Amino acid sequence: MTRPIILLCGDITHAQKEWEELSSFAELREVPIETREEFLDDCKTGKYDGVVAIFHTYMSARYVGLYNKELIQALPESVKFICHNGAGYDQIDPVACMERGIQVSNTPEVVNNATANVAMMLMLAGLRRSTMAEKNLRNEKFRGDIVPGYDPEGLTVGIIGMGGIGSAFSVRAKAFEMNIIYHNNNPVSDERNPADAKYVSMDELLETSDVISISCPLNASTRGLIGKSQFDKMKDNVVIINTARGPIIDEQALVDALASGKVFSAGLDVFEKEPTVHPELLKNDNVTLFPHIGTFTEQTLYKLELKVLANIKSGFETGSLITQVAEQRK
Ligand SMILES: *[C@@H]1O[C@H](CO)[C@@H](O)[C@H](O)[C@H]1NC(C)=O
Ligand SMILES: *[C@@H]1O[C@H](CO)[C@@H](O)[C@H](O)[C@H]1NC(C)=O
Ligand SMILES: *[C@@H]1O[C@H](CO)[C@@H](O)[C@H](O)[C@H]1NC(C)=O
């Protein structure tokens, strides 16, 4: 009897032992680093026949690219589950998967605290413009010519996307005595709103926030959500935080809004053309830039991998995934 195959598309760094335990019921195989053409070709020639589940990582897209309709249709008939490591699953088209009878899962909740902590770091760095201060110090100018920053207490922070990360961020913002408002496609339940943030329209959020923090998923309706006309509506000296996905902000429009003085500072963990960063952002010491480290902690990386493995196991044992993505649950 041939054993079902689980394909690892990317790396496992923390739950190696638990990954190997899956070999009790399946053959484990790793995709070698190959280009999209090579991967598609290998699918065509039957190299991946018998693969039932795919462990998918964000970084694997550097080689194989997006799991869009083209790639999903090329996958072998045997594939039933694609289990993504990460909360944002914009690299995978869930509708094209559904058409092929493939279930997709992500890893919500386990990312919340670590990502909200990074949003907090970026917000405080933005309010103080600490990157410039640190750069001056390292250049032996100590404070140099920095200007004073702002205290968070009493400022209004607008959260775009009140999911798990937005919610965890709101709890942190409350501890800093900020006035918290949010926009979401719908108002969220009390459970999702522990800091009692006020639901407002997108325009009200743009017009009244001192800090805007983005934590919504990237999809067709949020791509370019924050562009020139949105920056124009914002208060002068606004601070922009993005820990979600780069393409939600039109990066050129942000660069222009920084140059005009509309935006006081920005804190970015994600970029429009990752891993490439807009050269004007790289040069600008008024912004703090992180290389997409939202969930990059020992504990959270481990929890993320365990969550992917739990989904794969559930797929084999029950036929359905634990945290199947929203588009497939409608
Ligand atoms: C996140 O932090 C909250 C407390 O702020 C805690 O209750 C929860 O268990 C943490 N979540 C994870 C996944 O560690
Ligand atoms: C994109 O995500 C938002 C926020 O979850 C959701 O309201 C919207 O329906 C999604 N749009 C598409 C086109 O999937
Ligand atoms: C950084 O902020 C300072 C002080 O507000 C401003 O004079 C300068 O033009 C800004 N730099 C850039 C590159 O936007």
CSV table of C-alpha atoms and ligand atoms in Angstrom, one decimal:
chain,number,residue,atom,x,y,z
A,1,MET,CA,0.0,0.0,0.0
A,2,THR,CA,1.4,3.4,-0.8
A,3,ARG,CA,1.5,5.8,2.0
A,4,PRO,CA,0.0,9.3,1.7
A,5,ILE,CA,2.7,12.1,1.4
A,6,ILE,CA,3.0,15.3,3.3
A,7,LEU,CA,5.0,17.9,1.4
A,8,LEU,CA,7.0,20.5,3.2
A,9,CYS,CA,7.2,23.7,1.1
A,10,GLY,CA,9.7,25.8,3.1
A,11,ASP,CA,11.5,25.3,6.4
A,12,ILE,CA,10.5,24.0,9.8
A,13,THR,CA,12.8,25.6,12.4
A,14,HIS,CA,11.2,24.8,15.8
A,15,ALA,CA,8.9,21.8,15.6
A,16,GLN,CA,11.2,19.4,13.9
A,17,LYS,CA,10.5,16.6,16.3
A,18,GLU,CA,6.7,17.0,16.0
A,19,TRP,CA,7.1,17.1,12.2
A,20,GLU,CA,9.0,13.9,12.2
A,21,GLU,CA,6.3,12.3,14.3
A,22,LEU,CA,3.8,12.6,11.4
A,23,SER,CA,5.9,9.9,9.7
A,24,SER,CA,3.8,7.4,11.8
A,25,PHE,CA,1.0,7.8,9.2
A,26,ALA,CA,2.5,9.5,6.2
A,27,GLU,CA,5.7,9.8,4.1
A,28,LEU,CA,7.3,13.2,4.7
A,29,ARG,CA,8.9,14.9,1.8
A,30,GLU,CA,10.6,18.3,1.4
A,31,VAL,CA,10.4,20.4,-1.7
A,32,PRO,CA,14.0,21.2,-2.8
A,33,ILE,CA,14.6,24.8,-3.5
A,34,GLU,CA,13.3,25.1,-7.0
A,35,THR,CA,11.9,27.8,-9.2
A,36,ARG,CA,8.2,28.1,-10.1
A,37,GLU,CA,8.9,26.5,-13.6
A,38,GLU,CA,10.7,23.6,-12.0
A,39,PHE,CA,7.9,23.1,-9.4
A,40,LEU,CA,5.2,23.2,-12.1
A,41,ASP,CA,7.2,20.8,-14.3
A,42,ASP,CA,7.6,18.4,-11.4
A,43,CYS,CA,3.8,18.5,-10.8
A,44,LYS,CA,3.2,17.7,-14.5
A,45,THR,CA,5.6,14.8,-14.6
A,46,GLY,CA,4.0,13.2,-11.5
A,47,LYS,CA,6.9,13.8,-9.0
A,48,TYR,CA,4.4,15.0,-6.4
A,49,ASP,CA,1.6,12.4,-7.1
A,50,GLY,CA,0.3,11.1,-3.8
A,51,VAL,CA,0.8,14.3,-1.9
A,52,VAL,CA,-2.3,14.8,0.3
A,53,ALA,CA,-1.2,17.7,2.5
A,54,ILE,CA,1.2,20.7,1.9
A,55,PHE,CA,2.9,22.5,4.8
A,56,HIS,CA,3.3,26.0,3.3
A,57,THR,CA,5.5,28.8,4.6
A,58,TYR,CA,5.6,32.5,3.7
A,59,MET,CA,9.2,32.4,2.7
A,60,SER,CA,8.7,29.6,0.1
A,61,ALA,CA,7.0,32.1,-2.2
A,62,ARG,CA,10.5,33.5,-2.8
A,63,TYR,CA,11.1,30.5,-5.0
A,64,VAL,CA,7.8,29.0,-6.0
A,65,GLY,CA,5.8,32.2,-6.1
A,66,LEU,CA,2.1,32.6,-5.3
A,67,TYR,CA,-0.3,29.7,-4.9
A,68,ASN,CA,-2.6,31.3,-7.5
A,69,LYS,CA,-5.1,29.6,-9.9
A,70,GLU,CA,-2.3,28.5,-12.3
A,71,LEU,CA,-0.3,26.8,-9.6
A,72,ILE,CA,-3.3,25.3,-7.8
A,73,GLN,CA,-4.6,23.8,-11.0
A,74,ALA,CA,-1.2,22.2,-11.6
A,75,LEU,CA,-1.2,20.4,-8.2
A,76,PRO,CA,-1.7,16.7,-8.3
A,77,GLU,CA,-5.3,15.4,-7.9
A,78,SER,CA,-4.3,13.8,-4.5
A,79,VAL,CA,-3.9,17.2,-2.7
A,80,LYS,CA,-6.6,17.8,-0.2
A,81,PHE,CA,-5.1,20.2,2.3
A,82,ILE,CA,-2.8,23.3,2.1
A,83,CYS,CA,-1.8,24.3,5.7
A,84,HIS,CA,-0.2,27.7,5.7
A,85,ASN,CA,2.2,28.9,8.5
A,86,GLY,CA,1.0,32.4,9.2
A,87,ALA,CA,-2.2,34.4,9.9
A,88,GLY,CA,-2.1,36.2,6.5
A,89,TYR,CA,-2.7,33.9,3.6
A,90,ASP,CA,-2.7,36.3,0.7
A,91,GLN,CA,-0.2,34.1,-1.1
A,92,ILE,CA,-2.8,31.4,-1.5
A,93,ASP,CA,-6.1,31.8,-3.5
A,94,PRO,CA,-8.7,30.1,-1.3
A,95,VAL,CA,-11.4,30.2,-3.9
A,96,ALA,CA,-9.3,28.5,-6.6
A,97,CYS,CA,-8.5,25.9,-3.9
A,98,MET,CA,-12.1,25.3,-3.2
A,99,GLU,CA,-12.8,24.7,-6.9
A,100,ARG,CA,-10.3,21.9,-6.7
A,101,GLY,CA,-11.7,20.6,-3.4
A,102,ILE,CA,-8.6,21.7,-1.5
A,103,GLN,CA,-9.1,23.0,2.1
A,104,VAL,CA,-6.8,25.8,3.2
A,105,SER,CA,-5.9,26.7,6.8
A,106,ASN,CA,-3.9,29.5,8.4
A,107,THR,CA,-2.7,30.1,11.9
A,108,PRO,CA,-4.7,32.9,13.5
A,109,GLU,CA,-4.6,33.7,17.2
A,110,VAL,CA,-1.1,32.4,17.9
A,111,VAL,CA,0.4,35.4,16.0
A,112,ASN,CA,-1.6,38.0,18.0
A,113,ASN,CA,0.6,38.8,21.0
A,114,ALA,CA,3.9,38.8,19.2
A,115,THR,CA,2.6,40.9,16.3
A,116,ALA,CA,0.8,43.3,18.6
A,117,ASN,CA,4.1,43.8,20.5
A,118,VAL,CA,5.9,44.7,17.3
A,119,ALA,CA,3.1,47.2,16.5
A,120,MET,CA,3.6,48.7,19.9
A,121,MET,CA,7.3,48.9,19.5
A,122,LEU,CA,6.8,50.7,16.1
A,123,MET,CA,4.2,53.1,17.6
A,124,LEU,CA,6.4,54.2,20.5
A,125,ALA,CA,9.4,54.4,18.1
A,126,GLY,CA,7.3,56.5,15.8
A,127,LEU,CA,6.0,58.8,18.4
A,128,ARG,CA,9.6,59.4,19.6
A,129,ARG,CA,11.3,59.0,16.2
A,130,SER,CA,13.8,56.9,18.0
A,131,THR,CA,15.5,55.7,14.9
A,132,MET,CA,16.9,59.1,14.2
A,133,ALA,CA,17.9,59.5,17.8
A,134,GLU,CA,19.8,56.2,17.8
A,135,LYS,CA,21.4,57.0,14.5
A,136,ASN,CA,22.7,60.3,15.8
A,137,LEU,CA,24.1,58.6,18.9
A,138,ARG,CA,25.8,55.9,16.8
A,139,ASN,CA,27.3,58.6,14.6
A,140,GLU,CA,28.8,60.2,17.8
A,141,LYS,CA,26.4,63.2,17.8
A,142,PHE,CA,24.5,61.9,20.9
A,143,ARG,CA,21.1,63.7,20.5
A,144,GLY,CA,22.1,65.6,17.5
A,145,ASP,CA,19.3,67.8,16.2
A,146,ILE,CA,16.3,65.6,17.1
A,147,VAL,CA,13.0,67.2,17.8
A,148,PRO,CA,10.9,66.2,20.9
A,149,GLY,CA,8.4,63.3,20.4
A,150,TYR,CA,4.9,62.8,21.6
A,151,ASP,CA,3.4,61.0,24.6
A,152,PRO,CA,0.8,58.4,23.7
A,153,GLU,CA,-1.6,59.1,26.6
A,154,GLY,CA,-4.7,61.0,25.4
A,155,LEU,CA,-3.8,60.5,21.7
A,156,THR,CA,-6.4,58.8,19.5
A,157,VAL,CA,-5.2,55.6,17.8
A,158,GLY,CA,-7.2,54.3,14.9
A,159,ILE,CA,-7.0,50.5,14.3
A,160,ILE,CA,-7.8,49.3,10.8
A,161,GLY,CA,-8.9,45.7,11.1
A,162,MET,CA,-10.0,44.5,14.5
A,163,GLY,CA,-9.1,40.9,14.2
A,164,GLY,CA,-6.9,39.0,16.7
A,165,ILE,CA,-3.9,41.3,16.2
A,166,GLY,CA,-5.9,44.5,16.2
A,167,SER,CA,-7.6,43.4,19.4
A,168,ALA,CA,-4.3,42.5,21.1
A,169,PHE,CA,-2.9,45.8,20.1
A,170,SER,CA,-6.0,47.7,21.5
A,171,VAL,CA,-5.4,46.1,24.9
A,172,ARG,CA,-1.8,47.4,24.8
A,173,ALA,CA,-2.9,50.9,23.6
A,174,LYS,CA,-5.4,51.0,26.5
A,175,ALA,CA,-2.6,50.4,29.0
A,176,PHE,CA,-1.0,53.5,27.5
A,177,GLU,CA,-4.2,55.5,28.1
A,178,MET,CA,-4.9,56.1,24.5
A,179,ASN,CA,-8.4,56.9,23.0
A,180,ILE,CA,-9.0,53.9,20.8
A,181,ILE,CA,-11.2,53.8,17.7
A,182,TYR,CA,-11.4,51.1,14.9
A,183,HIS,CA,-12.7,50.4,11.5
A,184,ASN,CA,-13.6,46.9,10.3
A,185,ASN,CA,-16.0,45.6,7.7
A,186,ASN,CA,-18.4,45.1,10.6
A,187,PRO,CA,-18.4,46.0,14.3
A,188,VAL,CA,-16.8,43.2,16.3
A,189,SER,CA,-18.2,41.2,19.2
A,190,ASP,CA,-17.5,42.4,22.8
A,191,GLU,CA,-15.1,39.4,23.1
A,192,ARG,CA,-13.0,40.8,20.2
A,193,ASN,CA,-13.1,44.3,21.7
A,194,PRO,CA,-11.7,44.0,25.3
A,195,ALA,CA,-10.5,47.6,25.3
A,196,ASP,CA,-14.0,48.9,24.4
A,197,ALA,CA,-12.7,50.7,21.3
A,198,LYS,CA,-15.3,52.8,19.4
A,199,TYR,CA,-16.4,51.6,16.0
A,200,VAL,CA,-16.1,54.4,13.4
A,201,SER,CA,-16.3,54.8,9.6
A,202,MET,CA,-13.1,54.7,7.6
A,203,ASP,CA,-13.3,58.4,6.9
A,204,GLU,CA,-13.8,59.3,10.6
A,205,LEU,CA,-10.8,57.1,11.5
A,206,LEU,CA,-8.6,58.8,8.9
A,207,GLU,CA,-9.8,62.3,9.9
A,208,THR,CA,-9.5,61.9,13.7
A,209,SER,CA,-6.6,59.5,14.4
A,210,ASP,CA,-3.2,60.7,15.7
A,211,VAL,CA,-1.8,57.2,15.1
A,212,ILE,CA,-3.1,54.8,12.5
A,213,SER,CA,-2.2,51.1,12.9
A,214,ILE,CA,-3.0,48.6,10.2
A,215,SER,CA,-3.9,45.0,11.0
A,216,CYS,CA,-6.3,43.9,8.3
A,217,PRO,CA,-5.7,41.0,5.8
A,218,LEU,CA,-4.4,41.8,2.3
A,219,ASN,CA,-6.9,40.9,-0.4
A,220,ALA,CA,-8.5,42.4,-3.5
A,221,SER,CA,-10.4,45.0,-1.4
A,222,THR,CA,-7.6,46.1,0.9
A,223,ARG,CA,-4.8,46.4,-1.7
A,224,GLY,CA,-3.9,50.1,-1.9
A,225,LEU,CA,-6.4,50.9,0.9
A,226,ILE,CA,-4.2,53.7,2.1
A,227,GLY,CA,-3.2,55.9,-0.8
A,228,LYS,CA,-2.9,59.6,-1.6
A,229,SER,CA,-6.6,60.5,-1.0
A,230,GLN,CA,-6.5,58.7,2.4
A,231,PHE,CA,-3.3,60.5,3.4
A,232,ASP,CA,-5.0,63.8,2.4
A,233,LYS,CA,-7.8,63.2,4.9
A,234,MET,CA,-5.5,62.5,7.8
A,235,LYS,CA,-4.5,64.9,10.6
A,236,ASP,CA,-1.1,66.7,10.2
A,237,ASN,CA,1.7,64.9,12.1
A,238,VAL,CA,0.0,61.5,12.0
A,239,VAL,CA,2.0,58.4,12.8
A,240,ILE,CA,1.4,55.3,10.5
A,241,ILE,CA,2.0,51.8,11.7
A,242,ASN,CA,1.8,48.7,9.4
A,243,THR,CA,2.3,45.2,10.7
A,244,ALA,CA,-0.1,43.6,8.3
A,245,ARG,CA,1.0,43.5,4.6
A,246,GLY,CA,2.9,46.1,2.7
A,247,PRO,CA,0.6,46.4,-0.4
A,248,ILE,CA,-2.2,47.7,1.9
A,249,ILE,CA,-0.3,51.0,1.8
A,250,ASP,CA,0.6,52.7,-1.5
A,251,GLU,CA,4.3,53.1,-0.5
A,252,GLN,CA,5.0,56.0,-2.9
A,253,ALA,CA,2.0,57.9,-1.4
A,254,LEU,CA,3.5,57.3,2.1
A,255,VAL,CA,6.9,58.6,0.9
A,256,ASP,CA,5.2,61.7,-0.5
A,257,ALA,CA,3.2,62.2,2.7
A,258,LEU,CA,6.4,61.9,4.8
A,259,ALA,CA,8.2,64.4,2.5
A,260,SER,CA,5.3,66.9,2.7
A,261,GLY,CA,5.3,66.7,6.6
A,262,LYS,CA,1.7,65.3,6.7
A,263,VAL,CA,3.1,62.2,8.3
A,264,PHE,CA,5.3,62.7,11.3
A,265,SER,CA,6.7,59.2,11.2
A,266,ALA,CA,6.0,55.7,10.2
A,267,GLY,CA,6.7,52.3,11.7
A,268,LEU,CA,6.7,49.5,9.1
A,269,ASP,CA,7.3,45.8,9.5
A,270,VAL,CA,6.0,45.0,6.0
A,271,PHE,CA,6.7,46.4,2.6
A,272,GLU,CA,4.9,46.7,-0.8
A,273,LYS,CA,7.6,44.8,-2.7
A,274,GLU,CA,9.2,42.7,0.1
A,275,PRO,CA,12.1,42.1,0.5
A,276,THR,CA,12.8,45.2,-1.6
A,277,VAL,CA,12.1,48.4,0.4
A,278,HIS,CA,11.4,51.8,-1.2
A,279,PRO,CA,14.8,53.6,-1.4
A,280,GLU,CA,13.3,56.8,0.1
A,281,LEU,CA,12.1,54.9,3.1
A,282,LEU,CA,15.6,53.4,3.6
A,283,LYS,CA,17.1,56.9,3.5
A,284,ASN,CA,14.5,58.5,5.9
A,285,ASP,CA,15.5,58.4,9.5
A,286,ASN,CA,12.0,59.6,10.5
A,287,VAL,CA,10.7,56.1,9.9
A,288,THR,CA,11.4,52.8,11.8
A,289,LEU,CA,11.8,49.8,9.6
A,290,PHE,CA,11.7,46.1,10.6
A,291,PRO,CA,12.3,43.2,8.3
A,292,HIS,CA,8.9,41.5,8.8
A,293,ILE,CA,9.7,40.2,12.3
A,294,GLY,CA,6.1,40.4,13.7
A,295,THR,CA,6.0,36.7,14.8
A,296,PHE,CA,9.8,36.1,14.9
A,297,THR,CA,10.2,35.0,18.5
A,298,GLU,CA,11.3,31.6,19.7
A,299,GLN,CA,8.0,30.8,21.4
A,300,THR,CA,5.7,32.1,18.6
A,301,LEU,CA,7.6,30.4,15.8
A,302,TYR,CA,7.2,27.1,17.7
A,303,LYS,CA,3.5,27.7,18.3
A,304,LEU,CA,2.9,28.6,14.7
A,305,GLU,CA,4.5,25.4,13.4
A,306,LEU,CA,2.6,23.3,16.0
A,307,LYS,CA,-0.6,24.9,14.7
A,308,VAL,CA,0.2,23.9,11.1
A,309,LEU,CA,1.0,20.4,12.2
A,310,ALA,CA,-2.3,20.2,14.2
A,311,ASN,CA,-4.2,21.2,11.1
A,312,ILE,CA,-2.5,18.6,9.0
A,313,LYS,CA,-3.2,15.9,11.6
A,314,SER,CA,-6.8,17.0,11.8
A,315,GLY,CA,-7.1,16.8,8.0
A,316,PHE,CA,-5.9,13.2,8.0
A,317,GLU,CA,-8.0,12.1,11.1
A,318,THR,CA,-11.3,13.9,10.5
A,319,GLY,CA,-11.2,15.1,6.9
A,320,SER,CA,-11.4,18.7,7.9
A,321,LEU,CA,-8.9,21.4,9.1
A,322,ILE,CA,-9.1,23.2,12.5
A,323,THR,CA,-8.6,26.7,11.4
A,324,GLN,CA,-9.9,26.7,7.8
A,325,VAL,CA,-9.8,30.2,6.2
A,326,ALA,CA,-12.8,32.4,6.2
A,327,GLU,CA,-13.5,32.4,2.4
A,328,GLN,CA,-14.0,28.6,2.6
A,329,ARG,CA,-16.4,28.7,5.5
A,330,LYS,CA,-19.1,30.9,3.9
B,1,LIG,C1,-1.6,36.4,24.6
B,1,LIG,O1,-1.6,37.2,25.8
B,1,LIG,C2,-2.7,37.0,26.6
B,1,LIG,C3,-2.6,37.9,27.8
B,1,LIG,O2,-2.4,39.2,27.4
B,1,LIG,C4,-2.8,35.6,27.1
B,1,LIG,O3,-4.0,35.4,27.8
B,1,LIG,C5,-2.8,34.6,25.9
B,1,LIG,O4,-2.7,33.3,26.3
B,1,LIG,C6,-1.6,34.9,25.0
B,1,LIG,N1,-1.8,34.1,23.8
B,1,LIG,C7,-0.9,33.2,23.3
B,1,LIG,C8,-1.2,32.5,22.1
B,1,LIG,O5,0.2,33.1,23.9
B,2,LIG,C1,-10.9,41.3,2.3
B,2,LIG,O1,-10.8,41.3,3.7
B,2,LIG,C2,-11.7,42.1,4.4
B,2,LIG,C3,-11.4,42.1,5.9
B,2,LIG,O2,-11.4,40.8,6.4
B,2,LIG,C4,-13.1,41.5,4.1
B,2,LIG,O3,-14.1,42.3,4.7
B,2,LIG,C5,-13.4,41.5,2.6
B,2,LIG,O4,-14.6,40.9,2.4
B,2,LIG,C6,-12.3,40.8,1.9
B,2,LIG,N1,-12.4,41.0,0.5
B,2,LIG,C7,-12.3,40.1,-0.5
B,2,LIG,C8,-12.4,40.6,-1.9
B,2,LIG,O5,-12.0,38.9,-0.2
B,3,LIG,C1,12.3,64.3,9.2
B,3,LIG,O1,11.7,65.2,10.1
B,3,LIG,C2,12.3,66.5,10.2
B,3,LIG,C3,11.7,67.2,11.4
B,3,LIG,O2,10.3,67.2,11.3
B,3,LIG,C4,12.1,67.2,8.9
B,3,LIG,O3,12.7,68.4,8.9
B,3,LIG,C5,12.8,66.3,7.8
B,3,LIG,O4,12.5,66.9,6.5
B,3,LIG,C6,12.2,64.9,7.8
B,3,LIG,N1,13.0,64.1,6.9
B,3,LIG,C7,12.5,63.4,5.9
B,3,LIG,C8,13.5,62.7,5.0
B,3,LIG,O5,11.3,63.4,5.6
